[in-house]
JSON list of C-alpha atoms in Angstrom, two decimals:
[
{"chain": "N", "resi": 26, "resn": "TRP", "atom": "CA", "xyz": [18.42, 11.94, -34.27]},
{"chain": "N", "resi": 27, "resn": "LYS", "atom": "CA", "xyz": [15.78, 12.29, -37.03]},
{"chain": "N", "resi": 28, "resn": "THR", "atom": "CA", "xyz": [15.09, 8.58, -36.58]},
{"chain": "N", "resi": 29, "resn": "TYR", "atom": "CA", "xyz": [13.92, 9.11, -32.99]},
{"chain": "N", "resi": 30, "resn": "VAL", "atom": "CA", "xyz": [12.55, 12.65, -32.89]},
{"chain": "N", "resi": 31, "resn": "GLY", "atom": "CA", "xyz": [9.00, 11.48, -33.59]},
{"chain": "N", "resi": 32, "resn": "ARG", "atom": "CA", "xyz": [8.91, 9.24, -30.52]},
{"chain": "N", "resi": 33, "resn": "PRO", "atom": "CA", "xyz": [7.22, 10.36, -27.26]},
{"chain": "N", "resi": 34, "resn": "GLU", "atom": "CA", "xyz": [9.23, 12.84, -25.19]},
{"chain": "N", "resi": 35, "resn": "THR", "atom": "CA", "xyz": [9.66, 10.29, -22.41]},
{"chain": "N", "resi": 36, "resn": "ASP", "atom": "CA", "xyz": [10.95, 7.54, -24.74]},
{"chain": "N", "resi": 37, "resn": "GLU", "atom": "CA", "xyz": [14.33, 6.36, -23.45]},
{"chain": "N", "resi": 38, "resn": "VAL", "atom": "CA", "xyz": [15.85, 5.92, -26.93]},
{"chain": "N", "resi": 39, "resn": "ARG", "atom": "CA", "xyz": [14.75, 9.45, -27.92]},
{"chain": "N", "resi": 40, "resn": "ILE", "atom": "CA", "xyz": [16.30, 10.89, -24.74]},
{"chain": "N", "resi": 41, "resn": "CYS", "atom": "CA", "xyz": [19.54, 8.98, -25.34]},
{"chain": "N", "resi": 42, "resn": "GLY", "atom": "CA", "xyz": [19.65, 10.21, -28.93]},
{"chain": "N", "resi": 43, "resn": "MET", "atom": "CA", "xyz": [19.13, 13.77, -27.73]},
{"chain": "N", "resi": 44, "resn": "GLY", "atom": "CA", "xyz": [22.07, 13.45, -25.35]},
{"chain": "N", "resi": 45, "resn": "ILE", "atom": "CA", "xyz": [24.33, 12.02, -28.05]},
{"chain": "N", "resi": 46, "resn": "LEU", "atom": "CA", "xyz": [23.34, 14.82, -30.42]},
{"chain": "N", "resi": 47, "resn": "GLY", "atom": "CA", "xyz": [24.20, 17.47, -27.84]},
{"chain": "N", "resi": 48, "resn": "SER", "atom": "CA", "xyz": [27.59, 15.88, -27.14]},
{"chain": "N", "resi": 49, "resn": "ALA", "atom": "CA", "xyz": [28.40, 15.56, -30.84]},
{"chain": "N", "resi": 50, "resn": "LEU", "atom": "CA", "xyz": [27.54, 19.19, -31.54]},
{"chain": "N", "resi": 51, "resn": "SER", "atom": "CA", "xyz": [29.62, 20.33, -28.57]},
{"chain": "N", "resi": 52, "resn": "GLN", "atom": "CA", "xyz": [32.64, 18.26, -29.60]},
{"chain": "N", "resi": 53, "resn": "SER", "atom": "CA", "xyz": [32.45, 19.62, -33.15]},
{"chain": "N", "resi": 54, "resn": "ALA", "atom": "CA", "xyz": [32.52, 23.22, -31.79]},
{"chain": "N", "resi": 55, "resn": "GLN", "atom": "CA", "xyz": [28.91, 23.93, -32.75]},
{"chain": "N", "resi": 56, "resn": "SER", "atom": "CA", "xyz": [28.32, 25.53, -29.38]},
{"chain": "N", "resi": 57, "resn": "GLU", "atom": "CA", "xyz": [25.12, 27.46, -30.09]},
{"chain": "N", "resi": 58, "resn": "GLU", "atom": "CA", "xyz": [23.40, 24.40, -31.56]},
{"chain": "N", "resi": 59, "resn": "ALA", "atom": "CA", "xyz": [24.67, 22.22, -28.71]},
{"chain": "N", "resi": 60, "resn": "LEU", "atom": "CA", "xyz": [23.28, 24.67, -26.16]},
{"chain": "N", "resi": 61, "resn": "LYS", "atom": "CA", "xyz": [19.81, 24.52, -27.69]},
{"chain": "N", "resi": 62, "resn": "VAL", "atom": "CA", "xyz": [19.80, 20.72, -27.46]},
{"chain": "N", "resi": 63, "resn": "VAL", "atom": "CA", "xyz": [21.15, 20.66, -23.90]},
{"chain": "N", "resi": 64, "resn": "GLU", "atom": "CA", "xyz": [18.64, 23.28, -22.73]},
{"chain": "N", "resi": 65, "resn": "ALA", "atom": "CA", "xyz": [15.78, 21.30, -24.28]},
{"chain": "N", "resi": 66, "resn": "ASN", "atom": "CA", "xyz": [17.01, 18.09, -22.65]},
{"chain": "N", "resi": 67, "resn": "LEU", "atom": "CA", "xyz": [17.33, 19.85, -19.29]},
{"chain": "N", "resi": 68, "resn": "ALA", "atom": "CA", "xyz": [13.80, 21.26, -19.57]},
{"chain": "N", "resi": 69, "resn": "LEU", "atom": "CA", "xyz": [12.42, 17.79, -20.36]},
{"chain": "N", "resi": 70, "resn": "THR", "atom": "CA", "xyz": [14.22, 16.22, -17.42]},
{"chain": "N", "resi": 71, "resn": "ARG", "atom": "CA", "xyz": [12.96, 18.88, -15.04]},
{"chain": "N", "resi": 72, "resn": "ARG", "atom": "CA", "xyz": [9.42, 18.42, -16.34]},
{"chain": "N", "resi": 73, "resn": "TYR", "atom": "CA", "xyz": [9.18, 14.63, -16.27]},
{"chain": "N", "resi": 74, "resn": "TRP", "atom": "CA", "xyz": [11.85, 13.58, -13.76]},
{"chain": "N", "resi": 75, "resn": "PRO", "atom": "CA", "xyz": [12.17, 16.46, -11.26]},
{"chain": "N", "resi": 76, "resn": "ASN", "atom": "CA", "xyz": [13.54, 14.10, -8.60]},
{"chain": "N", "resi": 77, "resn": "ASP", "atom": "CA", "xyz": [16.44, 12.91, -10.77]},
{"chain": "N", "resi": 78, "resn": "GLU", "atom": "CA", "xyz": [18.93, 15.22, -9.05]},
{"chain": "N", "resi": 79, "resn": "GLU", "atom": "CA", "xyz": [22.03, 13.56, -10.48]},
{"chain": "N", "resi": 80, "resn": "GLY", "atom": "CA", "xyz": [20.69, 13.65, -14.03]},
{"chain": "N", "resi": 81, "resn": "ILE", "atom": "CA", "xyz": [19.74, 17.31, -13.70]},
{"chain": "N", "resi": 82, "resn": "LEU", "atom": "CA", "xyz": [23.18, 18.16, -12.29]},
{"chain": "N", "resi": 83, "resn": "ILE", "atom": "CA", "xyz": [24.92, 16.49, -15.23]},
{"chain": "N", "resi": 84, "resn": "LEU", "atom": "CA", "xyz": [22.79, 18.43, -17.71]},
{"chain": "N", "resi": 85, "resn": "GLN", "atom": "CA", "xyz": [23.43, 21.67, -15.82]},
{"chain": "N", "resi": 86, "resn": "VAL", "atom": "CA", "xyz": [27.17, 21.05, -16.09]},
{"chain": "N", "resi": 87, "resn": "ASN", "atom": "CA", "xyz": [26.79, 20.50, -19.85]},
{"chain": "N", "resi": 88, "resn": "ALA", "atom": "CA", "xyz": [24.69, 23.65, -20.19]},
{"chain": "N", "resi": 89, "resn": "ALA", "atom": "CA", "xyz": [27.24, 25.72, -18.25]},
{"chain": "N", "resi": 90, "resn": "ASN", "atom": "CA", "xyz": [30.03, 24.42, -20.49]},
{"chain": "N", "resi": 91, "resn": "CYS", "atom": "CA", "xyz": [28.01, 25.43, -23.56]},
{"chain": "N", "resi": 92, "resn": "TYR", "atom": "CA", "xyz": [27.34, 28.89, -22.14]},
{"chain": "N", "resi": 93, "resn": "SER", "atom": "CA", "xyz": [31.07, 29.29, -21.55]},
{"chain": "N", "resi": 94, "resn": "MET", "atom": "CA", "xyz": [31.96, 28.16, -25.07]},
{"chain": "N", "resi": 95, "resn": "CYS", "atom": "CA", "xyz": [29.42, 30.63, -26.44]},
{"chain": "N", "resi": 96, "resn": "GLY", "atom": "CA", "xyz": [31.06, 33.46, -24.51]},
{"chain": "N", "resi": 97, "resn": "ARG", "atom": "CA", "xyz": [28.11, 33.78, -22.13]},
{"chain": "N", "resi": 98, "resn": "GLU", "atom": "CA", "xyz": [30.29, 33.50, -19.05]},
{"chain": "N", "resi": 99, "resn": "ASP", "atom": "CA", "xyz": [27.93, 35.36, -16.69]},
{"chain": "N", "resi": 100, "resn": "GLU", "atom": "CA", "xyz": [25.26, 32.73, -17.33]},
{"chain": "N", "resi": 101, "resn": "ALA", "atom": "CA", "xyz": [27.82, 29.95, -16.98]},
{"chain": "N", "resi": 102, "resn": "LEU", "atom": "CA", "xyz": [28.88, 31.43, -13.64]},
{"chain": "N", "resi": 103, "resn": "GLN", "atom": "CA", "xyz": [25.31, 31.51, -12.31]},
{"chain": "N", "resi": 104, "resn": "LEU", "atom": "CA", "xyz": [24.67, 27.90, -13.34]},
{"chain": "N", "resi": 105, "resn": "ARG", "atom": "CA", "xyz": [28.00, 26.72, -11.93]},
{"chain": "N", "resi": 106, "resn": "ARG", "atom": "CA", "xyz": [27.25, 28.38, -8.59]},
{"chain": "N", "resi": 107, "resn": "ASN", "atom": "CA", "xyz": [23.96, 26.48, -8.49]},
{"chain": "N", "resi": 108, "resn": "THR", "atom": "CA", "xyz": [25.58, 23.19, -9.50]},
{"chain": "N", "resi": 109, "resn": "HIS", "atom": "CA", "xyz": [28.36, 23.50, -6.92]},
{"chain": "N", "resi": 110, "resn": "ALA", "atom": "CA", "xyz": [25.87, 24.26, -4.14]},
{"chain": "N", "resi": 111, "resn": "LYS", "atom": "CA", "xyz": [23.78, 21.21, -5.08]},
{"chain": "N", "resi": 112, "resn": "ASP", "atom": "CA", "xyz": [26.85, 18.96, -5.35]},
{"chain": "N", "resi": 113, "resn": "ARG", "atom": "CA", "xyz": [27.85, 20.00, -1.84]},
{"chain": "N", "resi": 114, "resn": "ALA", "atom": "CA", "xyz": [24.34, 19.31, -0.52]},
{"chain": "N", "resi": 115, "resn": "LEU", "atom": "CA", "xyz": [23.97, 16.00, -2.34]},
{"chain": "N", "resi": 116, "resn": "TYR", "atom": "CA", "xyz": [27.44, 14.48, -1.92]},
{"chain": "N", "resi": 117, "resn": "GLY", "atom": "CA", "xyz": [29.20, 16.53, 0.76]},
{"chain": "N", "resi": 118, "resn": "ALA", "atom": "CA", "xyz": [31.81, 19.28, 0.50]},
{"chain": "N", "resi": 119, "resn": "LYS", "atom": "CA", "xyz": [34.79, 16.90, 0.28]},
{"chain": "N", "resi": 120, "resn": "HIS", "atom": "CA", "xyz": [33.35, 14.63, -2.42]},
{"chain": "N", "resi": 121, "resn": "GLU", "atom": "CA", "xyz": [35.13, 14.51, -5.77]},
{"chain": "N", "resi": 122, "resn": "ASN", "atom": "CA", "xyz": [32.03, 15.83, -7.57]},
{"chain": "N", "resi": 123, "resn": "ALA", "atom": "CA", "xyz": [31.87, 18.87, -5.28]},
{"chain": "N", "resi": 124, "resn": "ILE", "atom": "CA", "xyz": [35.58, 19.57, -5.79]},
{"chain": "N", "resi": 125, "resn": "GLN", "atom": "CA", "xyz": [35.19, 19.26, -9.56]},
{"chain": "N", "resi": 126, "resn": "SER", "atom": "CA", "xyz": [32.21, 21.64, -9.70]},
{"chain": "N", "resi": 127, "resn": "GLY", "atom": "CA", "xyz": [34.10, 24.04, -7.42]},
{"chain": "N", "resi": 128, "resn": "ASN", "atom": "CA", "xyz": [37.03, 24.02, -9.85]},
{"chain": "N", "resi": 129, "resn": "CYS", "atom": "CA", "xyz": [34.62, 24.74, -12.72]},
{"chain": "N", "resi": 130, "resn": "LEU", "atom": "CA", "xyz": [33.11, 27.63, -10.77]},
{"chain": "N", "resi": 131, "resn": "ALA", "atom": "CA", "xyz": [36.59, 29.02, -10.17]},
{"chain": "N", "resi": 132, "resn": "GLU", "atom": "CA", "xyz": [37.25, 28.77, -13.90]},
{"chain": "N", "resi": 133, "resn": "SER", "atom": "CA", "xyz": [34.27, 31.06, -14.59]},
{"chain": "N", "resi": 134, "resn": "LEU", "atom": "CA", "xyz": [35.44, 33.51, -11.93]},
{"chain": "N", "resi": 135, "resn": "HIS", "atom": "CA", "xyz": [38.90, 33.46, -13.51]},
{"chain": "N", "resi": 136, "resn": "THR", "atom": "CA", "xyz": [37.51, 34.10, -17.00]},
{"chain": "N", "resi": 137, "resn": "LEU", "atom": "CA", "xyz": [35.52, 37.04, -15.66]},
{"chain": "N", "resi": 138, "resn": "ARG", "atom": "CA", "xyz": [38.72, 38.37, -14.01]},
{"chain": "N", "resi": 139, "resn": "ARG", "atom": "CA", "xyz": [37.31, 38.08, -10.53]},
{"chain": "N", "resi": 140, "resn": "TYR", "atom": "CA", "xyz": [40.75, 37.05, -9.31]},
{"chain": "N", "resi": 141, "resn": "ALA", "atom": "CA", "xyz": [40.26, 37.46, -5.56]},
{"chain": "N", "resi": 142, "resn": "GLU", "atom": "CA", "xyz": [37.12, 35.31, -5.55]},
{"chain": "N", "resi": 143, "resn": "ALA", "atom": "CA", "xyz": [38.74, 32.69, -7.76]},
{"chain": "N", "resi": 144, "resn": "LYS", "atom": "CA", "xyz": [41.82, 32.44, -5.51]},
{"chain": "N", "resi": 145, "resn": "GLU", "atom": "CA", "xyz": [39.72, 32.21, -2.37]},
{"chain": "N", "resi": 146, "resn": "LEU", "atom": "CA", "xyz": [37.59, 29.42, -3.84]},
{"chain": "N", "resi": 147, "resn": "LEU", "atom": "CA", "xyz": [40.57, 27.46, -5.19]},
{"chain": "N", "resi": 148, "resn": "ARG", "atom": "CA", "xyz": [42.36, 27.60, -1.84]},
{"chain": "N", "resi": 149, "resn": "LYS", "atom": "CA", "xyz": [39.18, 26.28, -0.27]},
{"chain": "N", "resi": 150, "resn": "MET", "atom": "CA", "xyz": [39.00, 23.45, -2.82]},
{"chain": "N", "resi": 151, "resn": "LEU", "atom": "CA", "xyz": [42.60, 22.55, -2.01]},
{"chain": "N", "resi": 152, "resn": "ARG", "atom": "CA", "xyz": [41.83, 22.32, 1.70]},
{"chain": "N", "resi": 153, "resn": "LEU", "atom": "CA", "xyz": [38.71, 20.24, 1.12]},
{"chain": "N", "resi": 154, "resn": "SER", "atom": "CA", "xyz": [40.36, 17.94, -1.43]},
{"chain": "N", "resi": 155, "resn": "GLN", "atom": "CA", "xyz": [43.17, 16.80, 0.87]},
{"chain": "N", "resi": 156, "resn": "PRO", "atom": "CA", "xyz": [41.45, 13.42, 1.57]},
{"chain": "N", "resi": 157, "resn": "LEU", "atom": "CA", "xyz": [41.55, 12.66, -2.17]},
{"chain": "N", "resi": 158, "resn": "GLY", "atom": "CA", "xyz": [45.36, 12.52, -2.05]},
{"chain": "N", "resi": 159, "resn": "PRO", "atom": "CA", "xyz": [48.05, 14.83, -3.46]},
{"chain": "N", "resi": 160, "resn": "ASP", "atom": "CA", "xyz": [48.07, 13.22, -6.94]},
{"chain": "N", "resi": 161, "resn": "HIS", "atom": "CA", "xyz": [44.31, 13.27, -7.53]},
{"chain": "N", "resi": 162, "resn": "ASP", "atom": "CA", "xyz": [43.46, 14.94, -10.83]},
{"chain": "N", "resi": 163, "resn": "GLN", "atom": "CA", "xyz": [40.98, 17.44, -9.36]},
{"chain": "N", "resi": 164, "resn": "ARG", "atom": "CA", "xyz": [43.49, 18.49, -6.72]},
{"chain": "N", "resi": 165, "resn": "LEU", "atom": "CA", "xyz": [46.18, 18.98, -9.34]},
{"chain": "N", "resi": 166, "resn": "ARG", "atom": "CA", "xyz": [43.74, 20.95, -11.49]},
{"chain": "N", "resi": 167, "resn": "ALA", "atom": "CA", "xyz": [42.97, 23.25, -8.56]},
{"chain": "N", "resi": 168, "resn": "ARG", "atom": "CA", "xyz": [46.69, 23.85, -7.99]},
{"chain": "N", "resi": 169, "resn": "GLU", "atom": "CA", "xyz": [47.32, 24.57, -11.67]},
{"chain": "N", "resi": 170, "resn": "GLN", "atom": "CA", "xyz": [44.39, 26.92, -11.90]},
{"chain": "N", "resi": 171, "resn": "LEU", "atom": "CA", "xyz": [45.39, 28.75, -8.73]},
{"chain": "N", "resi": 172, "resn": "SER", "atom": "CA", "xyz": [48.83, 29.37, -10.21]},
{"chain": "N", "resi": 173, "resn": "ARG", "atom": "CA", "xyz": [47.29, 30.71, -13.44]},
{"chain": "N", "resi": 174, "resn": "VAL", "atom": "CA", "xyz": [44.98, 33.05, -11.53]},
{"chain": "N", "resi": 175, "resn": "ILE", "atom": "CA", "xyz": [47.92, 34.35, -9.51]},
{"chain": "N", "resi": 176, "resn": "LEU", "atom": "CA", "xyz": [49.95, 34.96, -12.66]},
{"chain": "N", "resi": 177, "resn": "GLU", "atom": "CA", "xyz": [47.14, 36.81, -14.46]},
{"chain": "N", "resi": 178, "resn": "ASP", "atom": "CA", "xyz": [46.19, 38.99, -11.50]},
{"chain": "N", "resi": 179, "resn": "PRO", "atom": "CA", "xyz": [47.51, 42.49, -12.30]},
{"chain": "N", "resi": 180, "resn": "ASP", "atom": "CA", "xyz": [48.04, 43.07, -8.57]},
{"chain": "N", "resi": 181, "resn": "ALA", "atom": "CA", "xyz": [50.33, 40.04, -8.18]},
{"chain": "N", "resi": 182, "resn": "SER", "atom": "CA", "xyz": [53.38, 40.67, -6.02]},
{"chain": "N", "resi": 183, "resn": "ARG", "atom": "CA", "xyz": [56.79, 38.98, -6.01]},
{"chain": "N", "resi": 184, "resn": "ALA", "atom": "CA", "xyz": [55.57, 36.80, -3.13]},
{"chain": "N", "resi": 185, "resn": "ASP", "atom": "CA", "xyz": [52.57, 35.78, -5.24]},
{"chain": "N", "resi": 186, "resn": "ALA", "atom": "CA", "xyz": [54.77, 34.93, -8.23]},
{"chain": "N", "resi": 187, "resn": "ARG", "atom": "CA", "xyz": [57.09, 32.87, -6.00]},
{"chain": "N", "resi": 188, "resn": "GLU", "atom": "CA", "xyz": [54.06, 31.00, -4.67]},
{"chain": "N", "resi": 189, "resn": "ALA", "atom": "CA", "xyz": [53.00, 30.23, -8.26]},
{"chain": "N", "resi": 190, "resn": "VAL", "atom": "CA", "xyz": [56.50, 28.92, -9.02]},
{"chain": "N", "resi": 191, "resn": "THR", "atom": "CA", "xyz": [56.46, 26.67, -5.94]},
{"chain": "N", "resi": 192, "resn": "ILE", "atom": "CA", "xyz": [53.01, 25.30, -6.82]},
{"chain": "N", "resi": 193, "resn": "LEU", "atom": "CA", "xyz": [53.93, 24.62, -10.43]},
{"chain": "N", "resi": 194, "resn": "GLU", "atom": "CA", "xyz": [57.30, 23.00, -9.71]},
{"chain": "N", "resi": 195, "resn": "ASP", "atom": "CA", "xyz": [55.61, 20.49, -7.43]},
{"chain": "N", "resi": 196, "resn": "THR", "atom": "CA", "xyz": [52.66, 19.95, -9.77]},
{"chain": "N", "resi": 197, "resn": "ILE", "atom": "CA", "xyz": [54.92, 19.35, -12.77]},
{"chain": "N", "resi": 198, "resn": "GLN", "atom": "CA", "xyz": [56.76, 16.59, -10.91]},
{"chain": "N", "resi": 199, "resn": "ARG", "atom": "CA", "xyz": [53.46, 14.95, -10.01]},
{"chain": "N", "resi": 200, "resn": "ARG", "atom": "CA", "xyz": [52.12, 15.29, -13.56]},
{"chain": "N", "resi": 201, "resn": "ARG", "atom": "CA", "xyz": [55.29, 13.77, -15.01]},
{"chain": "N", "resi": 202, "resn": "ARG", "atom": "CA", "xyz": [55.12, 10.84, -12.61]},
{"chain": "N", "resi": 203, "resn": "VAL", "atom": "CA", "xyz": [51.41, 10.13, -13.06]},
{"chain": "N", "resi": 204, "resn": "PHE", "atom": "CA", "xyz": [50.78, 11.12, -16.69]},
{"chain": "N", "resi": 205, "resn": "GLY", "atom": "CA", "xyz": [54.20, 11.32, -18.33]},
{"chain": "N", "resi": 206, "resn": "ARG", "atom": "CA", "xyz": [56.42, 14.09, -19.67]},
{"chain": "N", "resi": 207, "resn": "ARG", "atom": "CA", "xyz": [54.55, 14.54, -22.97]},
{"chain": "N", "resi": 208, "resn": "HIS", "atom": "CA", "xyz": [51.04, 14.67, -21.55]},
{"chain": "N", "resi": 209, "resn": "PRO", "atom": "CA", "xyz": [49.23, 17.91, -22.57]},
{"chain": "N", "resi": 210, "resn": "GLN", "atom": "CA", "xyz": [48.60, 18.90, -18.95]},
{"chain": "N", "resi": 211, "resn": "THR", "atom": "CA", "xyz": [52.26, 18.36, -18.07]},
{"chain": "N", "resi": 212, "resn": "LEU", "atom": "CA", "xyz": [53.29, 20.58, -20.98]},
{"chain": "N", "resi": 213, "resn": "GLN", "atom": "CA", "xyz": [50.69, 23.16, -19.95]},
{"chain": "N", "resi": 214, "resn": "CYS", "atom": "CA", "xyz": [52.17, 23.27, -16.44]},
{"chain": "N", "resi": 215, "resn": "GLU", "atom": "CA", "xyz": [55.66, 23.74, -17.86]},
{"chain": "N", "resi": 216, "resn": "LYS", "atom": "CA", "xyz": [54.44, 26.68, -19.96]},
{"chain": "N", "resi": 217, "resn": "ALA", "atom": "CA", "xyz": [52.82, 28.21, -16.86]},
{"chain": "N", "resi": 218, "resn": "LEU", "atom": "CA", "xyz": [56.09, 27.79, -14.95]},
{"chain": "N", "resi": 219, "resn": "ALA", "atom": "CA", "xyz": [57.95, 29.69, -17.67]},
{"chain": "N", "resi": 220, "resn": "ASP", "atom": "CA", "xyz": [55.34, 32.44, -17.40]},
{"chain": "N", "resi": 221, "resn": "ALA", "atom": "CA", "xyz": [55.84, 32.54, -13.62]},
{"chain": "N", "resi": 222, "resn": "HIS", "atom": "CA", "xyz": [59.58, 33.00, -14.04]},
{"chain": "N", "resi": 223, "resn": "ASP", "atom": "CA", "xyz": [58.91, 35.78, -16.58]},
{"chain": "N", "resi": 224, "resn": "LEU", "atom": "CA", "xyz": [56.67, 37.52, -14.06]},
{"chain": "N", "resi": 225, "resn": "LEU", "atom": "CA", "xyz": [59.35, 37.28, -11.40]},
{"chain": "N", "resi": 226, "resn": "ALA", "atom": "CA", "xyz": [61.85, 38.82, -13.81]},
{"chain": "N", "resi": 227, "resn": "ARG", "atom": "CA", "xyz": [59.47, 41.69, -14.56]},
{"chain": "N", "resi": 228, "resn": "LEU", "atom": "CA", "xyz": [59.02, 42.26, -10.84]},
{"chain": "N", "resi": 229, "resn": "GLY", "atom": "CA", "xyz": [62.77, 42.57, -10.43]},
{"chain": "N", "resi": 230, "resn": "GLU", "atom": "CA", "xyz": [63.71, 39.11, -9.18]},
{"chain": "N", "resi": 231, "resn": "THR", "atom": "CA", "xyz": [65.87, 36.58, -10.99]}
]
């Protein structure tokens, strides 16, 4: 990065180096430093290329992820709401990008324990994502996340826990078929299913 920092702000190599630096800092868990780089890159893009909607959306996603990693979930939520609204306007509500940003928005709602909002949004994402097919990754992610929200909601009923079990049993089969039994997301689903059975037991059902 020091090799390119002296170049003009609009220099393509400098901009590319800035993006790589932000990604490297994020991947090495240096979230605060990564956020500074991403915010600077976003500000530059807005200043010089305000019509580059796709580029701005990508940087907003990166910034929201950094906010979340830094524990600034309220700010991540606000940015993810904005990103999801723009994805819907730019690509359409049923586009993969809009489903993905909707899932990310639900993740922020989940983290902030806004369970009812998260469940409502995830059910909406599942309806809208039907054209993508039952085995599409974003659809499976929405199903998995919905089950986790249900399980963590302190007001969950036995019917809710049974719904989570049904969702996870189906999702596990799909994950095993598409990704394999040892894939991390398959194992994560299996852990969530065990948690769902535990919840049922606590609610008095075996």
